[in-house]
Amino acid sequence: MIQATDIPPTTDGAAVPVPAAVPRGHGRQREQILQRVLRLLHRDEGGVLWIEGPAGAGKSRLLAFAAEEAAPAGALVLTGGGVAAHGMPPLAPLLDALGPIPAPRSREPGTAHREPGSSYPEAGSPYQLMRQVEDRLRDLAHDRPLVVVLDDVQHCDELTLLAVRGLTARLAGLPVLWVLAARSHLDVPAVESLRRDLLAERAVPLDVTALEPDAVRLLVRDLLGPRAAQADPYLPLCGGLPGAVRQLCALLASRTGTAGAVRTGGDPVAGAVAARRLDQLTQHAKELVLIASALGDSLTVRHLSRVLGCGESALLRPLGEVLAAGLMRAGQQHLAFAHPSVRDAVVATLPSPVRLSVRRRSVDLRLADGTPPAMLAAEIAELAEPGDEHAIRVLATAARELAPHSPATAAAHLRRAVELSRDAAPRRMRLAARLIPLLWETGESDEARALAREVVQVPPDAATHARVCLELTRMGGRFPVAEAEAHLRRALGHRGVPQPVKDQLLSTTLLNRLLAGEAEEAGGALAGSLARARGTHPLNDLTQRTLRSMSACHRQRWTEALGHSESVPAKVAELDPAYGPALPEVVVSTVWRAALLGLAGDGTAAAELVEGGLADAEQRGRRAYLPLWRTARARLLMDGGRLPEAARELAAAREAAAAGAGPLARGTSAASEAAMVCARARIAFHTGDDAELEACSALAETYLEAEDRQSRRAGAWIAVLTALYRDEALTRHQLGVAAAHLRRGFLHATCLDAGDVVLLVAAALASGQRDMAAEAVEFAEERARLNPGLPLFAGAAAHARGLFARDADLLAEAAELHGTARPLLRARALEDAGQCAAEADAATARSRFEEASRLYTGCGAERDGRRVHGRLRKLGIRPLGAAGAAAPAVPEPEWRGLTRSELGVVRLIAHGATNREAAERLFLSPHTVNTHLRHAFEKLGVRSRVQLARLYAREVDSAAISA
C-alpha cells in the first residue's frame, strides 16, 4: 500500500535496492536518521523515529534515505504505508511490509493463514492478526537488525495504528528501528493519539519543514540544469517544499519556450502547482485556503470564521495545516498568503460566481461590523448587480463621506450608483443631481452639463430641479437647456423648494452675472434683488457680502468693498469645514477677498488665502478651481515684481484650463479667460515677449467682437497695452472702451491694478487725445479721494497727474507713495520723473533712471530695463550692462539643490532682509519663510545667517559680478 514514495516495498522479507536520489536540504534530519541507523547496526539498539511535516515537504525522501543507509549495511528493510482510500483490509500496511507470513508452529483452529497466491490472511480476529505480525517481526529481528518503514501513517486504518502502538512497545528490546512518517496538523484523532503516546515514550521527533532558498535553488539547478532560471517566477508557489519544486521542474521540463511572470488564471504551470498543493490538503484545509484567497491579501481569523460559518475553534486544525504547508502565514493580528502569486494561483481555481459570492458575503459582514462604507465602496461597485438597493445605498453613503476629501473617488462611486439604479428613474435622477457638482469640480464639465440637462428636463421633484439649477448657475455660463429663465423662475417660485435653496439660487445667479459682465448696474437693481433673499444661511450671507463688495468696487468705493469682504474668512468658517472649500461661491469670495487685500497693499494676507485655496484644490483634486487660483497667484506675483514666476504660474493655469477644468472650460463665462489673458499681456508688456503679446493681441480681437461688454472692454485694454508696446496711436473709441474697463474696477474675480490708469493716461497722451487723458487723471484723483486709506490709489493719482502735467516732483512723490510693495509701479514713476527732469537736472535724472533700472532688473522686466538704458545713453551715460544681458544676483534654479521658492528666500536673507521683510517682499507668511529657510540651511550645510550670506556672496554674487 505504498503511494508516491521512492521506497520499494519488499515482498519476501529480503532487502531491495533503494534509489539514491535524496533531495538537497534537511541535513539535520538526515544526520539524525543516520545516527539511529548506525546505533541499530552496531549496537542492536532499536527505537522509533517519528517524521512529521506538510505534504510535499520531503518525508518520503527521508524514508528512502533511511532505507538506503540501512540495507547495504546488512539491515533488513520492510516498507509499507497507508493510502488515502477506504475499504482496505485491517493491518494492510504492515502485512504488505512483511510479505507472506508462514504458518505458526502450532496452529490453532480459527487462526488466519495466508495461502500462496492470496493477498492477505484469511479473516480472523484482530488479535490473531496482530499476533501473527508480531511473531513474524520477532523471527526476522532474531536474524539481523530490522528497519520498519511506514509512510503516510495518517492514512493507515485504526487497527494498523493500534498495532504499531503495541508493537513498538513489546518489541522495544529487539534491534527493530521504526521509521514512521505522517503529515502534520491533521484532524485524525487516532493518529494524534499514536503520536502523543510514542513521543511520550521517547520516540525521536523529526520535523520536516520547507527548504531554505539556497537549497531550493540548488535542487532546481540539479533538475533543470541550464533552464533553472525559468523556475524563478514560480518558486513562491512552491513554498520551499521539495515535492512542489519537483513537480514544477517536471512541468517546466516538459514544455517548450521560456517562462514569464505568473499570470493569474492563465498560466497552466502555476495552475498545476497550485492544484497539486491544494489536493494535498485535507478537505477542511482546502476549503479554508480557497475561501481565504477570495477575501484578499490580509484577513483576520474571526472574519474568516464568519464567512465560513463556523467558530474560530473549528479553524484551528485546518488553519494549522495550511500554515504548516506554507501557503499562508500568521502575523500578530492577520493572516496573509505567503506570496501574492500563491493567492493569485489559488483564487484562479475558484469559479467566478463562487468568488464573487464569497467577496460579497465578506463585504456584507464587514458592513454589519461597522466598517465605514467608504472603505468598502470600491468592492461593492465591482460586485453589485443592477437594482441592488443595498449596494446603491452603500455607494451613495460612501460618496457623501468621500466628497470633501476625494471628489474624484466620490464621483466614481456615485456614477456607479446611477448605473445600478437605471431602472428606477426617480432614484437615478436624485443620485445624478448629487453627481453633477462632483463631476464639474473634478473637471468633467461636459459630462456634468449633459447630466444636468437630463435632470432639469425630467426632474423627479421640485427640490431636485432647484438644486440642479443652482449647480448649473454655479458652473457659470448659460444653461444647457432652452428657456433657462423659465427654469429659474420655476425653481424660485415653487413652494416645494426650501427657502435656503431659493435664496442661494438667487444670490448665485446675481454673482454669476456680475462676474460674466451681464449685470452692469450693480447698485439699485442689485440691492432690490438681494432684499428678496430672506434667508440667513452663512453661505447665502457670504455670497451677498461678495456681491455688495463688487458693487462697491463698481462705484469706486474700495474701502467699503474691503469692509464687505472682511468677514469672508469668518463666514467660511461657519460652513461645514469639509464641504465649504468645494463650493464655487466660497472659492470666488475668497479669491475676491485676496484680490482686494493685494490692492490694499497687504500682500502677505492675500498670499495666505491664495496659497491655502490652491493647496486644497491640488490635494483634493478640485481641478475646476486650479485656473482661478493660479491666476490669482500670478497676479500677486506680478504685483510683487516677480514676473518670471508669474509667467510660469499663468502657464500652469493655461494648462489646467486646456484640460477642460473649471472657469475656463467650454461653456463658461469668457470673463475669467479674459482676466488671465490680461495678466499674460501685462507680463509680456514688461518682459518684452513679442510672441506672447501677439498671441494676447489676437485673442483681444475676438474679445472686441464678443457679445458681452466685459469681454469687449478686456479686449480694448489689451489693445492699449499692445499700442504702447508698439508705439502706435489709439482711436477715441478704443480709449473710451478701455476707460470703461478701468472704471468698472474688476474683471471676473480679479481687481484691476491701481496703476493701470497711468498706462491709460500715457496711451491717451501718445495718441494725441489729451482731453481723454485729463478725464483719466480726474478719475484717478476722484478714486483716491473716495478711498483715502489706500495709498496705491493716492500714488496712482499722483503719478497720473504728474505724467499729464510733466511734474517731476509729483512723479517722485508718486514713487514714494508706491513704496516697496509695488516695485514695477515705483520703477515706472522714477523713470517718468527722470524723463521730466532730464533737460533741467541731468544728475537727478541719472539717479532716478539708475534706481528704476535696478528695480526693473530685479523684477525681470527686461523690456522696461532696456528702455531705461536707452534714456541713460541719451544723457551720455554708458550703462554698466544691457538690461537683457545683465546677470542678476539670483542663483540658477539648480544651485545646490534648492527649490525655486527656497532660492527666493535665500536671496533676500543673504542680502540682509529679516524673515518678516522677506515674507512681505515675496507675499508669503513668516511661517512659510521660516520653513524655506530651515530647509535651505539643511541643504547648504550652514547654521547661521552669516554663513549663509558668505556662501551666497562667494558662489552667487561673485559669479554675477564676473559675468
GROMACS .gro file of C-alpha atoms in nm, residues 717-960:
model
  244
  717TRP     CA    1  -0.747   9.715  -2.254
  718ILE     CA    2  -0.516   9.459  -2.418
  719ALA     CA    3  -0.524   9.684  -2.725
  720VAL     CA    4  -0.394   9.971  -2.505
  721LEU     CA    5  -0.100   9.758  -2.388
  722THR     CA    6  -0.028   9.649  -2.744
  723ALA     CA    7  -0.035  10.007  -2.874
  724LEU     CA    8   0.204  10.125  -2.601
  725TYR     CA    9   0.431   9.831  -2.675
  726ARG     CA   10   0.436   9.912  -3.049
  727ASP     CA   11   0.432  10.293  -3.008
  728GLU     CA   12   0.105  10.311  -3.200
  729ALA     CA   13  -0.182  10.556  -3.162
  730LEU     CA   14  -0.532  10.457  -3.043
  731THR     CA   15  -0.868  10.593  -3.152
  732ARG     CA   16  -1.102  10.775  -2.918
  733HIS     CA   17  -1.337  10.479  -2.930
  734GLN     CA   18  -1.065  10.238  -2.826
  735LEU     CA   19  -0.956  10.465  -2.545
  736GLY     CA   20  -1.316  10.511  -2.435
  737VAL     CA   21  -1.384  10.138  -2.410
  738ALA     CA   22  -1.057  10.089  -2.222
  739ALA     CA   23  -1.153  10.370  -1.982
  740ALA     CA   24  -1.486  10.195  -1.917
  741HIS     CA   25  -1.289   9.880  -1.838
  742LEU     CA   26  -1.091  10.066  -1.570
  743ARG     CA   27  -1.399  10.235  -1.424
  744ARG     CA   28  -1.573   9.901  -1.375
  745GLY     CA   29  -1.296   9.813  -1.132
  746PHE     CA   30  -1.281   9.435  -1.170
  747LEU     CA   31  -1.267   9.161  -1.429
  748HIS     CA   32  -1.427   8.838  -1.315
  749ALA     CA   33  -1.293   8.784  -0.959
  750THR     CA   34  -0.979   8.994  -1.015
  751CYS     CA   35  -0.938   9.360  -0.921
  752LEU     CA   36  -0.783   9.585  -1.182
  753ASP     CA   37  -0.442   9.718  -1.091
  754ALA     CA   38  -0.440  10.065  -0.935
  755GLY     CA   39  -0.158  10.171  -1.167
  756ASP     CA   40  -0.338  10.078  -1.488
  757VAL     CA   41  -0.479  10.429  -1.506
  758VAL     CA   42  -0.123  10.560  -1.558
  759LEU     CA   43  -0.090  10.342  -1.867
  760LEU     CA   44  -0.422  10.478  -1.995
  761VAL     CA   45  -0.300  10.836  -1.946
  762ALA     CA   46   0.024  10.752  -2.127
  763ALA     CA   47  -0.166  10.589  -2.415
  764ALA     CA   48  -0.405  10.885  -2.446
  765LEU     CA   49  -0.117  11.135  -2.447
  766ALA     CA   50   0.074  10.928  -2.703
  767SER     CA   51  -0.239  10.919  -2.923
  768GLY     CA   52  -0.291  11.297  -2.904
  769GLN     CA   53  -0.611  11.256  -2.701
  770ARG     CA   54  -0.523  11.499  -2.423
  771ASP     CA   55  -0.883  11.551  -2.316
  772MET     CA   56  -0.925  11.179  -2.261
  773ALA     CA   57  -0.601  11.176  -2.065
  774ALA     CA   58  -0.740  11.456  -1.849
  775GLU     CA   59  -1.056  11.252  -1.784
  776ALA     CA   60  -0.845  10.958  -1.677
  777VAL     CA   61  -0.647  11.182  -1.438
  778GLU     CA   62  -0.968  11.316  -1.288
  779PHE     CA   63  -1.094  10.961  -1.245
  780ALA     CA   64  -0.774  10.860  -1.063
  781GLU     CA   65  -0.790  11.162  -0.833
  782GLU     CA   66  -1.158  11.110  -0.755
  783ARG     CA   67  -1.091  10.743  -0.676
  784ALA     CA   68  -0.807  10.843  -0.441
  785ARG     CA   69  -1.032  11.098  -0.272
  786LEU     CA   70  -1.304  10.837  -0.215
  787ASN     CA   71  -1.053  10.590  -0.068
  788PRO     CA   72  -0.811  10.787   0.150
  789GLY     CA   73  -0.689  10.479   0.336
  790LEU     CA   74  -0.549  10.307   0.025
  791PRO     CA   75  -0.205  10.451  -0.064
  792LEU     CA   76  -0.190  10.275  -0.401
  793PHE     CA   77  -0.474  10.490  -0.527
  794ALA     CA   78  -0.303  10.805  -0.399
  795GLY     CA   79   0.020  10.700  -0.569
  796ALA     CA   80  -0.161  10.626  -0.895
  797ALA     CA   81  -0.338  10.964  -0.884
  798ALA     CA   82  -0.010  11.150  -0.823
  799HIS     CA   83   0.156  10.952  -1.099
  800ALA     CA   84  -0.125  11.021  -1.347
  801ARG     CA   85  -0.132  11.394  -1.264
  802GLY     CA   86   0.249  11.418  -1.276
  803LEU     CA   87   0.263  11.244  -1.612
  804PHE     CA   88  -0.013  11.466  -1.751
  805ALA     CA   89   0.150  11.785  -1.617
  806ARG     CA   90   0.509  11.665  -1.665
  807ASP     CA   91   0.576  11.744  -1.300
  808ALA     CA   92   0.895  11.570  -1.192
  809ASP     CA   93   0.836  11.639  -0.822
  810LEU     CA   94   0.486  11.496  -0.833
  811LEU     CA   95   0.618  11.186  -1.007
  812ALA     CA   96   0.888  11.145  -0.744
  813GLU     CA   97   0.616  11.175  -0.478
  814ALA     CA   98   0.423  10.903  -0.658
  815ALA     CA   99   0.727  10.677  -0.641
  816GLU     CA  100   0.745  10.727  -0.266
  817LEU     CA  101   0.373  10.655  -0.229
  818HIS     CA  102   0.411  10.327  -0.418
  819GLY     CA  103   0.683  10.223  -0.171
  820THR     CA  104   0.844   9.881  -0.190
  821ALA     CA  105   0.521   9.683  -0.219
  822ARG     CA  106   0.485   9.762  -0.592
  823PRO     CA  107   0.834   9.774  -0.746
  824LEU     CA  108   0.707   9.797  -1.104
  825LEU     CA  109   0.487  10.099  -1.029
  826ARG     CA  110   0.767  10.261  -0.834
  827ALA     CA  111   1.014  10.199  -1.117
  828ARG     CA  112   0.775  10.348  -1.374
  829ALA     CA  113   0.722  10.658  -1.158
  830LEU     CA  114   1.100  10.700  -1.117
  831GLU     CA  115   1.152  10.656  -1.489
  832ASP     CA  116   0.889  10.917  -1.571
  833ALA     CA  117   1.035  11.151  -1.307
  834GLY     CA  118   1.379  11.110  -1.458
  835GLN     CA  119   1.245  11.177  -1.805
  836CYS     CA  120   1.079  11.500  -1.688
  837ALA     CA  121   1.398  11.613  -1.514
  838ALA     CA  122   1.636  11.512  -1.790
  839GLU     CA  123   1.660  11.854  -1.953
  840ALA     CA  124   1.688  12.058  -1.632
  841ASP     CA  125   1.885  11.831  -1.397
  842ALA     CA  126   2.084  11.551  -1.559
  843ALA     CA  127   2.227  11.431  -1.226
  844THR     CA  128   1.880  11.387  -1.075
  845ALA     CA  129   1.757  11.220  -1.391
  846ARG     CA  130   2.051  10.981  -1.386
  847SER     CA  131   1.992  10.876  -1.024
  848ARG     CA  132   1.624  10.814  -1.094
  849PHE     CA  133   1.695  10.621  -1.411
  850GLU     CA  134   1.953  10.405  -1.236
  851GLU     CA  135   1.716  10.330  -0.949
  852ALA     CA  136   1.443  10.246  -1.198
  853SER     CA  137   1.684  10.020  -1.387
  854ARG     CA  138   1.773   9.838  -1.068
  855LEU     CA  139   1.406   9.779  -0.988
  856TYR     CA  140   1.320   9.667  -1.339
  857THR     CA  141   1.611   9.423  -1.339
  858GLY     CA  142   1.507   9.278  -1.002
  859CYS     CA  143   1.154   9.225  -1.134
  860GLY     CA  144   1.266   9.060  -1.457
  861ALA     CA  145   1.118   9.346  -1.666
  862GLU     CA  146   1.378   9.323  -1.941
  863ARG     CA  147   1.198   9.545  -2.192
  864ASP     CA  148   1.150   9.822  -1.936
  865GLY     CA  149   1.516   9.791  -1.839
  866ARG     CA  150   1.629   9.827  -2.198
  867ARG     CA  151   1.416  10.138  -2.236
  868VAL     CA  152   1.573  10.299  -1.928
  869HIS     CA  153   1.920  10.213  -2.051
  870GLY     CA  154   1.836  10.395  -2.372
  871ARG     CA  155   1.736  10.701  -2.173
  872LEU     CA  156   2.068  10.684  -1.985
  873ARG     CA  157   2.261  10.668  -2.309
  874LYS     CA  158   2.082  10.981  -2.427
  875LEU     CA  159   2.225  11.154  -2.121
  876GLY     CA  160   2.569  11.045  -2.230
  877ILE     CA  161   2.593  10.778  -1.963
  878ARG     CA  162   2.707  10.429  -2.054
  879PRO     CA  163   2.511  10.176  -1.850
  880LEU     CA  164   2.701   9.901  -1.675
  881GLY     CA  165   2.530   9.646  -1.899
  882ALA     CA  166   2.226   9.600  -2.112
  883ALA     CA  167   1.922   9.501  -1.917
  884GLY     CA  168   1.885   9.189  -2.117
  885ALA     CA  169   2.244   9.084  -2.061
  886ALA     CA  170   2.284   9.192  -1.701
  887ALA     CA  171   2.329   8.900  -1.467
  888PRO     CA  172   2.109   8.950  -1.164
  889ALA     CA  173   2.239   8.824  -0.834
  890VAL     CA  174   1.997   8.538  -0.834
  891PRO     CA  175   2.123   8.178  -0.833
  892GLU     CA  176   2.038   7.936  -1.105
  893PRO     CA  177   1.742   7.707  -1.029
  894GLU     CA  178   1.975   7.411  -0.972
  895TRP     CA  179   2.205   7.593  -0.729
  896ARG     CA  180   2.295   7.344  -0.454
  897GLY     CA  181   1.964   7.162  -0.486
  898LEU     CA  182   1.743   7.444  -0.355
  899THR     CA  183   1.390   7.480  -0.487
  900ARG     CA  184   1.284   7.798  -0.661
  901SER     CA  185   1.088   7.913  -0.354
  902GLU     CA  186   1.385   7.843  -0.126
  903LEU     CA  187   1.615   8.036  -0.362
  904GLY     CA  188   1.393   8.342  -0.343
  905VAL     CA  189   1.403   8.340   0.036
  906VAL     CA  190   1.779   8.277   0.046
  907ARG     CA  191   1.850   8.569  -0.189
  908LEU     CA  192   1.669   8.818   0.035
  909ILE     CA  193   1.803   8.680   0.363
  910ALA     CA  194   2.160   8.675   0.228
  911HIS     CA  195   2.123   9.041   0.140
  912GLY     CA  196   2.018   9.134   0.493
  913ALA     CA  197   1.638   9.105   0.497
  914THR     CA  198   1.459   8.980   0.807
  915ASN     CA  199   1.209   8.694   0.788
  916ARG     CA  200   0.918   8.938   0.805
  917GLU     CA  201   1.067   9.162   0.537
  918ALA     CA  202   1.124   8.861   0.312
  919ALA     CA  203   0.765   8.748   0.375
  920GLU     CA  204   0.628   9.087   0.274
  921ARG     CA  205   0.850   9.102  -0.031
  922LEU     CA  206   0.761   8.751  -0.150
  923PHE     CA  207   0.394   8.761  -0.046
  924LEU     CA  208   0.441   8.469   0.189
  925SER     CA  209   0.364   8.415   0.554
  926PRO     CA  210   0.656   8.441   0.802
  927HIS     CA  211   0.598   8.077   0.889
  928THR     CA  212   0.648   7.974   0.524
  929VAL     CA  213   0.965   8.185   0.501
  930ASN     CA  214   1.098   8.021   0.817
  931THR     CA  215   1.026   7.675   0.672
  932HIS     CA  216   1.204   7.754   0.345
  933LEU     CA  217   1.500   7.897   0.537
  934ARG     CA  218   1.528   7.591   0.759
  935HIS     CA  219   1.529   7.360   0.456
  936ALA     CA  220   1.789   7.580   0.286
  937PHE     CA  221   2.015   7.565   0.594
  938GLU     CA  222   1.998   7.184   0.584
  939LYS     CA  223   2.074   7.162   0.212
  940LEU     CA  224   2.355   7.418   0.221
  941GLY     CA  225   2.513   7.283   0.539
  942VAL     CA  226   2.512   7.622   0.717
  943ARG     CA  227   2.398   7.706   1.067
  944SER     CA  228   2.362   8.083   1.068
  945ARG     CA  229   2.263   8.376   0.850
  946VAL     CA  230   2.624   8.492   0.849
  947GLN     CA  231   2.741   8.163   0.700
  948LEU     CA  232   2.455   8.178   0.451
  949ALA     CA  233   2.546   8.533   0.342
  950ARG     CA  234   2.913   8.440   0.298
  951LEU     CA  235   2.832   8.133   0.091
  952TYR     CA  236   2.586   8.325  -0.125
  953ALA     CA  237   2.833   8.611  -0.180
  954ARG     CA  238   3.112   8.369  -0.273
  955GLU     CA  239   2.918   8.146  -0.513
  956VAL     CA  240   2.641   8.367  -0.649
  957ASP     CA  241   2.712   8.737  -0.614
  958SER     CA  242   3.076   8.698  -0.720
  959ALA     CA  243   2.968   8.497  -1.025
  960ALA     CA  244   2.720   8.769  -1.120
   0.00000   0.00000   0.00000
